[in-house]
Short mmCIF file of N, CA and C in Angstrom, two decimals:
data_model
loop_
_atom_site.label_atom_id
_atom_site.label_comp_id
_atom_site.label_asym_id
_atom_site.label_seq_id
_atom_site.Cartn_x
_atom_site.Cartn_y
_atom_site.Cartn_z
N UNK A 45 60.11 70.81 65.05
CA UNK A 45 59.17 69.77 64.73
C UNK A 45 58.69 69.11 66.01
N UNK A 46 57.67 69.08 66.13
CA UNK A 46 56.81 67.86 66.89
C UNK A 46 56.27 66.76 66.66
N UNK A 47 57.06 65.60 67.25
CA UNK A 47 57.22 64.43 66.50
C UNK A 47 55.97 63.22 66.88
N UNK A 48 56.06 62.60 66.30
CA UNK A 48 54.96 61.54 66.40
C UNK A 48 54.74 60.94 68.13
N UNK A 49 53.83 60.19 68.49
CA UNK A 49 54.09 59.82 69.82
C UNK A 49 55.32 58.40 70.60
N UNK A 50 55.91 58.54 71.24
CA UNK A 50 56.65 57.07 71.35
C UNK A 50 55.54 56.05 71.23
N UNK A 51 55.99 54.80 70.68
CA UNK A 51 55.54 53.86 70.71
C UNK A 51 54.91 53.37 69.13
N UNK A 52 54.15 54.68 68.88
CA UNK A 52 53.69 54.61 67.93
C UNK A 52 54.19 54.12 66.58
N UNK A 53 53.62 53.34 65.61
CA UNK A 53 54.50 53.43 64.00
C UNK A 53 55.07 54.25 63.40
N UNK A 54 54.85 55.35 63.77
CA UNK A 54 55.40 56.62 63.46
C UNK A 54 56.81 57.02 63.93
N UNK A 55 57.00 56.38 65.05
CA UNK A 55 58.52 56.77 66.23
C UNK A 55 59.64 56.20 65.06
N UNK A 56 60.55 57.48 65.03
CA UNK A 56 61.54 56.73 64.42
C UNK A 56 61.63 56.59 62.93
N UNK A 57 60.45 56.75 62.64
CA UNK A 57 60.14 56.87 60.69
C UNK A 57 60.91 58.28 60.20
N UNK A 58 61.49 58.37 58.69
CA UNK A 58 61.55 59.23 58.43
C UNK A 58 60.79 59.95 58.71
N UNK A 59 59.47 60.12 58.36
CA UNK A 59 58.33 60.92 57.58
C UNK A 59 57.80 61.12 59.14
N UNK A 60 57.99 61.02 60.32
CA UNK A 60 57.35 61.13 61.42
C UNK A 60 56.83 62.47 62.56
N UNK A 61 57.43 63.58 61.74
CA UNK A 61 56.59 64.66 61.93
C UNK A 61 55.30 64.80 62.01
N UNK A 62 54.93 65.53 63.24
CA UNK A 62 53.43 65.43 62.70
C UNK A 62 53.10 67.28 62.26
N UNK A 63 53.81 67.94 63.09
CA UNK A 63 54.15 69.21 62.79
C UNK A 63 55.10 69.95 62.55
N UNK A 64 55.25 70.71 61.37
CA UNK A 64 56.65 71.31 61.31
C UNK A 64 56.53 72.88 61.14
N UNK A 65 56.92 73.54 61.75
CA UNK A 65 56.81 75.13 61.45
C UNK A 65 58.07 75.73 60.04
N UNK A 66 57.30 75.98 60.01
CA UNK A 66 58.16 76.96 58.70
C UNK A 66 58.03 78.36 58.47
N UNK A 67 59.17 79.59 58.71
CA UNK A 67 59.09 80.25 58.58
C UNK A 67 59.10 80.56 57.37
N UNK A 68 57.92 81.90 56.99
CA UNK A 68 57.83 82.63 55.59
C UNK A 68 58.25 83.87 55.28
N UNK A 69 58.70 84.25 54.04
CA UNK A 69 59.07 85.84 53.57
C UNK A 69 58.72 85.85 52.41
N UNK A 70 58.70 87.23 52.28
CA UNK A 70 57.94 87.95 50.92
C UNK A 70 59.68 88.09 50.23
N UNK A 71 60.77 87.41 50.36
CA UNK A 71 61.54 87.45 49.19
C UNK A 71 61.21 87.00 48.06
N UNK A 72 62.26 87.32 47.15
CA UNK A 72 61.40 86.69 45.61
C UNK A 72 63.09 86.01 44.90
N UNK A 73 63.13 84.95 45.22
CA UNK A 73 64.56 83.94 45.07
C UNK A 73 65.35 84.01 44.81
N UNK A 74 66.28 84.63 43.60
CA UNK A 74 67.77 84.93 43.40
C UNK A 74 67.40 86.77 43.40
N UNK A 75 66.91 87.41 43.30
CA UNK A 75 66.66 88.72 43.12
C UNK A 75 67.27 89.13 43.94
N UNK A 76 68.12 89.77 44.40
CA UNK A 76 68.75 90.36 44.91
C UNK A 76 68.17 91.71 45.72
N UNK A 77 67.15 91.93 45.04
CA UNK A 77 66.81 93.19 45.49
C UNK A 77 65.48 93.08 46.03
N UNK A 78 64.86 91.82 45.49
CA UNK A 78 63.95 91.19 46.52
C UNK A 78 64.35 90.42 47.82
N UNK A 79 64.95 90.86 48.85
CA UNK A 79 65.48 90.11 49.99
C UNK A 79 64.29 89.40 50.97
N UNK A 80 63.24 90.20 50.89
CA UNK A 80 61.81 90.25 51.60
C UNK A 80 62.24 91.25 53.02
N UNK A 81 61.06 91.70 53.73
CA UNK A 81 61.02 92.82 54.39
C UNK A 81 60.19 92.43 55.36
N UNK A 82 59.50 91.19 55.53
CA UNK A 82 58.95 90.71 56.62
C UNK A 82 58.59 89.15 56.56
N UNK A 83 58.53 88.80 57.99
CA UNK A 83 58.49 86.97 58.21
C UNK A 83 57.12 86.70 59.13
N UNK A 84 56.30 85.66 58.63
CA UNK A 84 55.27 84.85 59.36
C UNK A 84 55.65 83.90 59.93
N UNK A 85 54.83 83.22 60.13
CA UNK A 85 54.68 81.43 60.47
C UNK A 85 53.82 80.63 59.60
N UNK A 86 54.21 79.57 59.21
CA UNK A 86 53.18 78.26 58.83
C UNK A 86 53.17 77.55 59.75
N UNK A 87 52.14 76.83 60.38
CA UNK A 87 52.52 75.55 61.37
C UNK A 87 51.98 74.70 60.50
N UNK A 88 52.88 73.50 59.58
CA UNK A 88 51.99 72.66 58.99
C UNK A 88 51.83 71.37 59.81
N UNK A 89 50.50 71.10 60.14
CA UNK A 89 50.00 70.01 60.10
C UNK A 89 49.66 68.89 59.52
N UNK A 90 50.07 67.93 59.64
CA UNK A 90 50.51 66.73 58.73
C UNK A 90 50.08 65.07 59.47
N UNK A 91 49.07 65.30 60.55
CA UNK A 91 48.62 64.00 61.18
C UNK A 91 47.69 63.73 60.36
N UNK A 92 46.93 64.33 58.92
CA UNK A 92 46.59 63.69 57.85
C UNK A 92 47.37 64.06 57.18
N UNK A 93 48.01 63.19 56.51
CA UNK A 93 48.84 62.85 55.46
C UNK A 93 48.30 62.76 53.92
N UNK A 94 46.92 62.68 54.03
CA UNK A 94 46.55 62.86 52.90
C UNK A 94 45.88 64.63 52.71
N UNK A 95 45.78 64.88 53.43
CA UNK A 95 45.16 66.64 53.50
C UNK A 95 45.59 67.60 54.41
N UNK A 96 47.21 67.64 54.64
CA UNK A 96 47.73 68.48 55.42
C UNK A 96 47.44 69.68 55.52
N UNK A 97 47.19 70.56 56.64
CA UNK A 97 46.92 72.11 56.78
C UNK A 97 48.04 72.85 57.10
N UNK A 98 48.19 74.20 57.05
CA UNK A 98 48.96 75.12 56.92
C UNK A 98 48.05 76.05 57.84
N UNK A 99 48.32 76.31 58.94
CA UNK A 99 47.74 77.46 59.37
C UNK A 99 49.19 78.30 58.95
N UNK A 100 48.44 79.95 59.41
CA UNK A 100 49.35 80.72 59.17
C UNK A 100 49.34 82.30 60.03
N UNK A 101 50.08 82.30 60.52
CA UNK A 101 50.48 83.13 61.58
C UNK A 101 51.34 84.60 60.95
N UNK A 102 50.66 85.94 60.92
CA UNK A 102 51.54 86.91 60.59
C UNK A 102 50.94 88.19 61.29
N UNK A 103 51.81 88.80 61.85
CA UNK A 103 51.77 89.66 62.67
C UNK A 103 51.15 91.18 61.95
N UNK A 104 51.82 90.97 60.74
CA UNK A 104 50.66 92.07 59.93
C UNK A 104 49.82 92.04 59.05
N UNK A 105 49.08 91.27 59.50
CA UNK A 105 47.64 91.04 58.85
C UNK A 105 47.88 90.08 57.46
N UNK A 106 47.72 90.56 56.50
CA UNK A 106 47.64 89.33 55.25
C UNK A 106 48.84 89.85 54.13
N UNK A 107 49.96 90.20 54.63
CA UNK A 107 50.92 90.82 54.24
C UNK A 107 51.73 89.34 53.53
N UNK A 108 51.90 88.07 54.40
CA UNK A 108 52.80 87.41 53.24
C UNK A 108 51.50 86.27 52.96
N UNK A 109 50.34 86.64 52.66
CA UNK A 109 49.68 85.62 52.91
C UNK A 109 49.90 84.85 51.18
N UNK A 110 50.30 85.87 50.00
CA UNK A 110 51.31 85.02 48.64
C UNK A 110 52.03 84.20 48.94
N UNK A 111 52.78 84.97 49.96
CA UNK A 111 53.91 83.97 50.20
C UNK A 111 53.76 82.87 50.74
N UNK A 112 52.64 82.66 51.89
CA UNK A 112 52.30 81.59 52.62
C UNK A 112 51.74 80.66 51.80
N UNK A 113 50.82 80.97 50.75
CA UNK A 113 49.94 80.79 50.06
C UNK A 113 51.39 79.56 48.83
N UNK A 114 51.90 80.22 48.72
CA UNK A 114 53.26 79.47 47.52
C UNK A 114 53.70 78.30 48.41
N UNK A 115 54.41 78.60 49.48
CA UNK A 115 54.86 77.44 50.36
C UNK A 115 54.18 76.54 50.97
N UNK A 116 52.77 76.40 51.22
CA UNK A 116 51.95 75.70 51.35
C UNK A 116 51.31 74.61 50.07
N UNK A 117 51.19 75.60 48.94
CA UNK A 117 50.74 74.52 47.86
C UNK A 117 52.44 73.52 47.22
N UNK A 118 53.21 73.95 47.59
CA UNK A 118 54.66 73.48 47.26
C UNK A 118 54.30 72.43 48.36
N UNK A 119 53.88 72.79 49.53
CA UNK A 119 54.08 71.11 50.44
C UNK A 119 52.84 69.99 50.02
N UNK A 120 51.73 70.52 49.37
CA UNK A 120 50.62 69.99 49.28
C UNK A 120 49.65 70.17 50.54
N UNK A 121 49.36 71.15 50.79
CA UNK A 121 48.51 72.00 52.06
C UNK A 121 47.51 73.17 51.51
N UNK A 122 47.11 72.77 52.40
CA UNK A 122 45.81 74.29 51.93
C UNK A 122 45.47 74.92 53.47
N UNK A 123 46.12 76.69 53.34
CA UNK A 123 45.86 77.55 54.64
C UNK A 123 44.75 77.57 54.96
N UNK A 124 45.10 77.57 56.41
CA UNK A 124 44.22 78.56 57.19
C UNK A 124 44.77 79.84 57.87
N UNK A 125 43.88 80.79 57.74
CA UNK A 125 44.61 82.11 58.46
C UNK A 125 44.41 82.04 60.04
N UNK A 126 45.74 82.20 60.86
CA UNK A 126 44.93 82.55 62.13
C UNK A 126 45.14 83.81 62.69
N UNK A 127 44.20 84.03 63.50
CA UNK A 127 44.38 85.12 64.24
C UNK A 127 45.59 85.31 64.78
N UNK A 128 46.00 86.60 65.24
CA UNK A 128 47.51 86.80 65.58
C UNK A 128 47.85 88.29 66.48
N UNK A 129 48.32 88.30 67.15
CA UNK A 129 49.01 89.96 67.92
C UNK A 129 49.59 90.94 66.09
N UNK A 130 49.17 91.52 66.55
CA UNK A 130 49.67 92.62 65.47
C UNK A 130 50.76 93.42 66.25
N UNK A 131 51.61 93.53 65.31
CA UNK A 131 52.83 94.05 65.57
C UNK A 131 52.55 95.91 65.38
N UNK A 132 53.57 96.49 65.98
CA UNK A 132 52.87 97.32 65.79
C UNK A 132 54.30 98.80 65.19
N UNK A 133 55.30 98.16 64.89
CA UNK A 133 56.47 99.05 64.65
C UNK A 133 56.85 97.57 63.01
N UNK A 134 57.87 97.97 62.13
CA UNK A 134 57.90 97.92 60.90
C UNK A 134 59.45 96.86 61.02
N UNK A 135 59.60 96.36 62.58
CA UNK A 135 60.84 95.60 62.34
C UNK A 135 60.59 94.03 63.33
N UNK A 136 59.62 94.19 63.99
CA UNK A 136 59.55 92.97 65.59
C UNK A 136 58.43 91.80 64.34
N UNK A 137 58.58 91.66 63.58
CA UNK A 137 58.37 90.45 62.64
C UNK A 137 58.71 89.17 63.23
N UNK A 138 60.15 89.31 63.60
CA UNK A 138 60.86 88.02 64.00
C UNK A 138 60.63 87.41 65.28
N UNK A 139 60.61 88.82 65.53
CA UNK A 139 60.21 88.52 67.42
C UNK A 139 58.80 88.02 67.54
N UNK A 140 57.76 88.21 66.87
CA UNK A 140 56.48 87.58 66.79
C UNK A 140 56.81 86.19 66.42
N UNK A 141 57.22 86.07 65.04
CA UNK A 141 57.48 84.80 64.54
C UNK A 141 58.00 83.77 65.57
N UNK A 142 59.21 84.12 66.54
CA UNK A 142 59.58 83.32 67.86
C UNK A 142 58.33 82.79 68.57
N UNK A 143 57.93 84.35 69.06
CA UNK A 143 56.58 83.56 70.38
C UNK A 143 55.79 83.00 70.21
N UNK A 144 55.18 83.40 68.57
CA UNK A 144 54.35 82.34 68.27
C UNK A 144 54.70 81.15 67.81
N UNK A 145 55.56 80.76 67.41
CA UNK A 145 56.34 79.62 67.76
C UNK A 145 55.96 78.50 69.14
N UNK A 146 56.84 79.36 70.38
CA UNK A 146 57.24 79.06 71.03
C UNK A 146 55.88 78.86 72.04
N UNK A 147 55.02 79.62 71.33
CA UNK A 147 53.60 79.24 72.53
C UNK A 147 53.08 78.01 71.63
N UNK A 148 53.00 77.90 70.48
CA UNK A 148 52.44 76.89 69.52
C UNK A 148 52.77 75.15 70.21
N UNK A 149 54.31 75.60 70.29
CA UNK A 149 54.86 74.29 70.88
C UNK A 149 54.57 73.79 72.05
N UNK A 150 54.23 74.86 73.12
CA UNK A 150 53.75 74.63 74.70
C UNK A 150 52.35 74.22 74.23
N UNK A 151 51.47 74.80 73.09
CA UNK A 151 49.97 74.11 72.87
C UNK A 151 50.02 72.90 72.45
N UNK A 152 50.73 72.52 71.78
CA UNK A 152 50.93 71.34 71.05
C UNK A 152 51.60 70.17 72.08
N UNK A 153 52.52 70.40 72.48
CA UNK A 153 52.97 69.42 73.93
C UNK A 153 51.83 69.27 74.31
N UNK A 154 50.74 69.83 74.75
CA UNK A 154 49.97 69.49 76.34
C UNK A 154 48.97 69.08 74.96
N UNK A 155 48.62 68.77 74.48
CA UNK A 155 48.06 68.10 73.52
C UNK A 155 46.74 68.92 72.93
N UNK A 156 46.70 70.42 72.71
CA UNK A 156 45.86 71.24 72.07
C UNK A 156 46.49 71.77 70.93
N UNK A 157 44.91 71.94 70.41
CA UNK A 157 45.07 71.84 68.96
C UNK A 157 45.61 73.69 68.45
N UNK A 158 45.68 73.91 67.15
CA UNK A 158 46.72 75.24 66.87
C UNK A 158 45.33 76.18 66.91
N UNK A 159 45.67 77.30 67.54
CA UNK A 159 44.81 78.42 67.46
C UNK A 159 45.03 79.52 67.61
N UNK A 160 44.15 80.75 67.45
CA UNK A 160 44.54 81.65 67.17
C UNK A 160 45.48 82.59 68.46
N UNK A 161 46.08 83.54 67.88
CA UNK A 161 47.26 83.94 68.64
C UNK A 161 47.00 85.29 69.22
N UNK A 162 45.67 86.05 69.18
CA UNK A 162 45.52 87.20 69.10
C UNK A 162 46.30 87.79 70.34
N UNK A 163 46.11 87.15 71.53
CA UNK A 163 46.63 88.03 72.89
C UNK A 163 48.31 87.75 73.16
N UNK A 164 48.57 87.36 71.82
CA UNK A 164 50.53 87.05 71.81
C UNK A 164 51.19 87.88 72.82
N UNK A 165 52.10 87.79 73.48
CA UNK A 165 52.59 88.67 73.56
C UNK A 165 54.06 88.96 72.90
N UNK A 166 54.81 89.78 72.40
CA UNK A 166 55.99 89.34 71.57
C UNK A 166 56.92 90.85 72.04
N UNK A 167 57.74 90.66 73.02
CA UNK A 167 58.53 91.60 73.40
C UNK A 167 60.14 91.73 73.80
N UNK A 168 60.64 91.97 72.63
CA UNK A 168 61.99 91.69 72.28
C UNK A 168 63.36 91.89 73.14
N UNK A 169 63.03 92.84 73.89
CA UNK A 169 64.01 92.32 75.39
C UNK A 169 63.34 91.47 76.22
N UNK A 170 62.34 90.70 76.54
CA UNK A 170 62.34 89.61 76.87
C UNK A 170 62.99 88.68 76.51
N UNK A 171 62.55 88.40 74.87
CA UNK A 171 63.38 87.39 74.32
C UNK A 171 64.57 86.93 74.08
N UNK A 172 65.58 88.59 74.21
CA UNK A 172 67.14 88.57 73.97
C UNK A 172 67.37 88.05 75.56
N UNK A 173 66.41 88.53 76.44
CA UNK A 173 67.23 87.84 77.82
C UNK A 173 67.12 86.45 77.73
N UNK A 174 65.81 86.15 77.69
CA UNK A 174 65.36 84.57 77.76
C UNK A 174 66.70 83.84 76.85
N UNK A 175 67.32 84.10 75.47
CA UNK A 175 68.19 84.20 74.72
C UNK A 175 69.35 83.92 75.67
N UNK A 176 70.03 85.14 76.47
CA UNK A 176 70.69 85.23 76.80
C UNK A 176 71.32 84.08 78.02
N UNK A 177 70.25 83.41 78.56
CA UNK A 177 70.28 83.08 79.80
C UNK A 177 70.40 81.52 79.43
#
């Protein structure tokens, strides 16, 4: 989460998120045999409180966009799709889901707004070192 600014009425409030990422899957809830088989991103945006957005980040195209689509109207949000690196093997889901993350948050610190992700880069021994270290 990225939290409200110091100072502000917001510092310190429960409710003082202004962004919260949430990862998504195409599981389907006690099913057992629905575990889901791949993960996005939501970044919800919530500095309107009365009309929060959901962008949504997935590395293979509009694959959980149900799923995004469920967890968004559950928060009271309405998506946007963004652009994104396409993955390009049937397992680095997660590893996307990280960087785009993790670049979201470096946009969001320096005070820019969420956008699209197309030139991601998401490469999984990077990340186990970065991990590691």
């Amino acid at each position: 989460m990225v939290r409200g600014q110091p100072g502000t009425a917001q510092e310190g409030a429960e409710d003082a998120a202004d962004f919260v990422f949430i990862p998504v899957t195409d599981a389907q809830g006690d099913d057992r045999n629905q575990r889901g088989t791949h993960w996005s991103l939501l970044l919800l945006d919530r500095r309107n409180r009365n009309s929060p957005i959901a962008y949504h980040y997935d590395s293979a195209g509009d694959y959980n966009a149900a799923a995004a689509e469920r967890v968004a109207r559950g928060v009271g949000a309405r998506v946007i799709r963004m652009g994104m690196a396409q993955q390009q093997n049937n397992y680095d889901c997660g590893v996307f889901l990280l960087e785009a993350a993790r670049t979201l948050i470096g946009q969001l610190t320096r005070g820019q707004p969420p956008r699209d992700l197309d030139n991601l880069v998401a490469d999984r021994r990077v990340l186990q070192a970065r991990l590691r270290s």
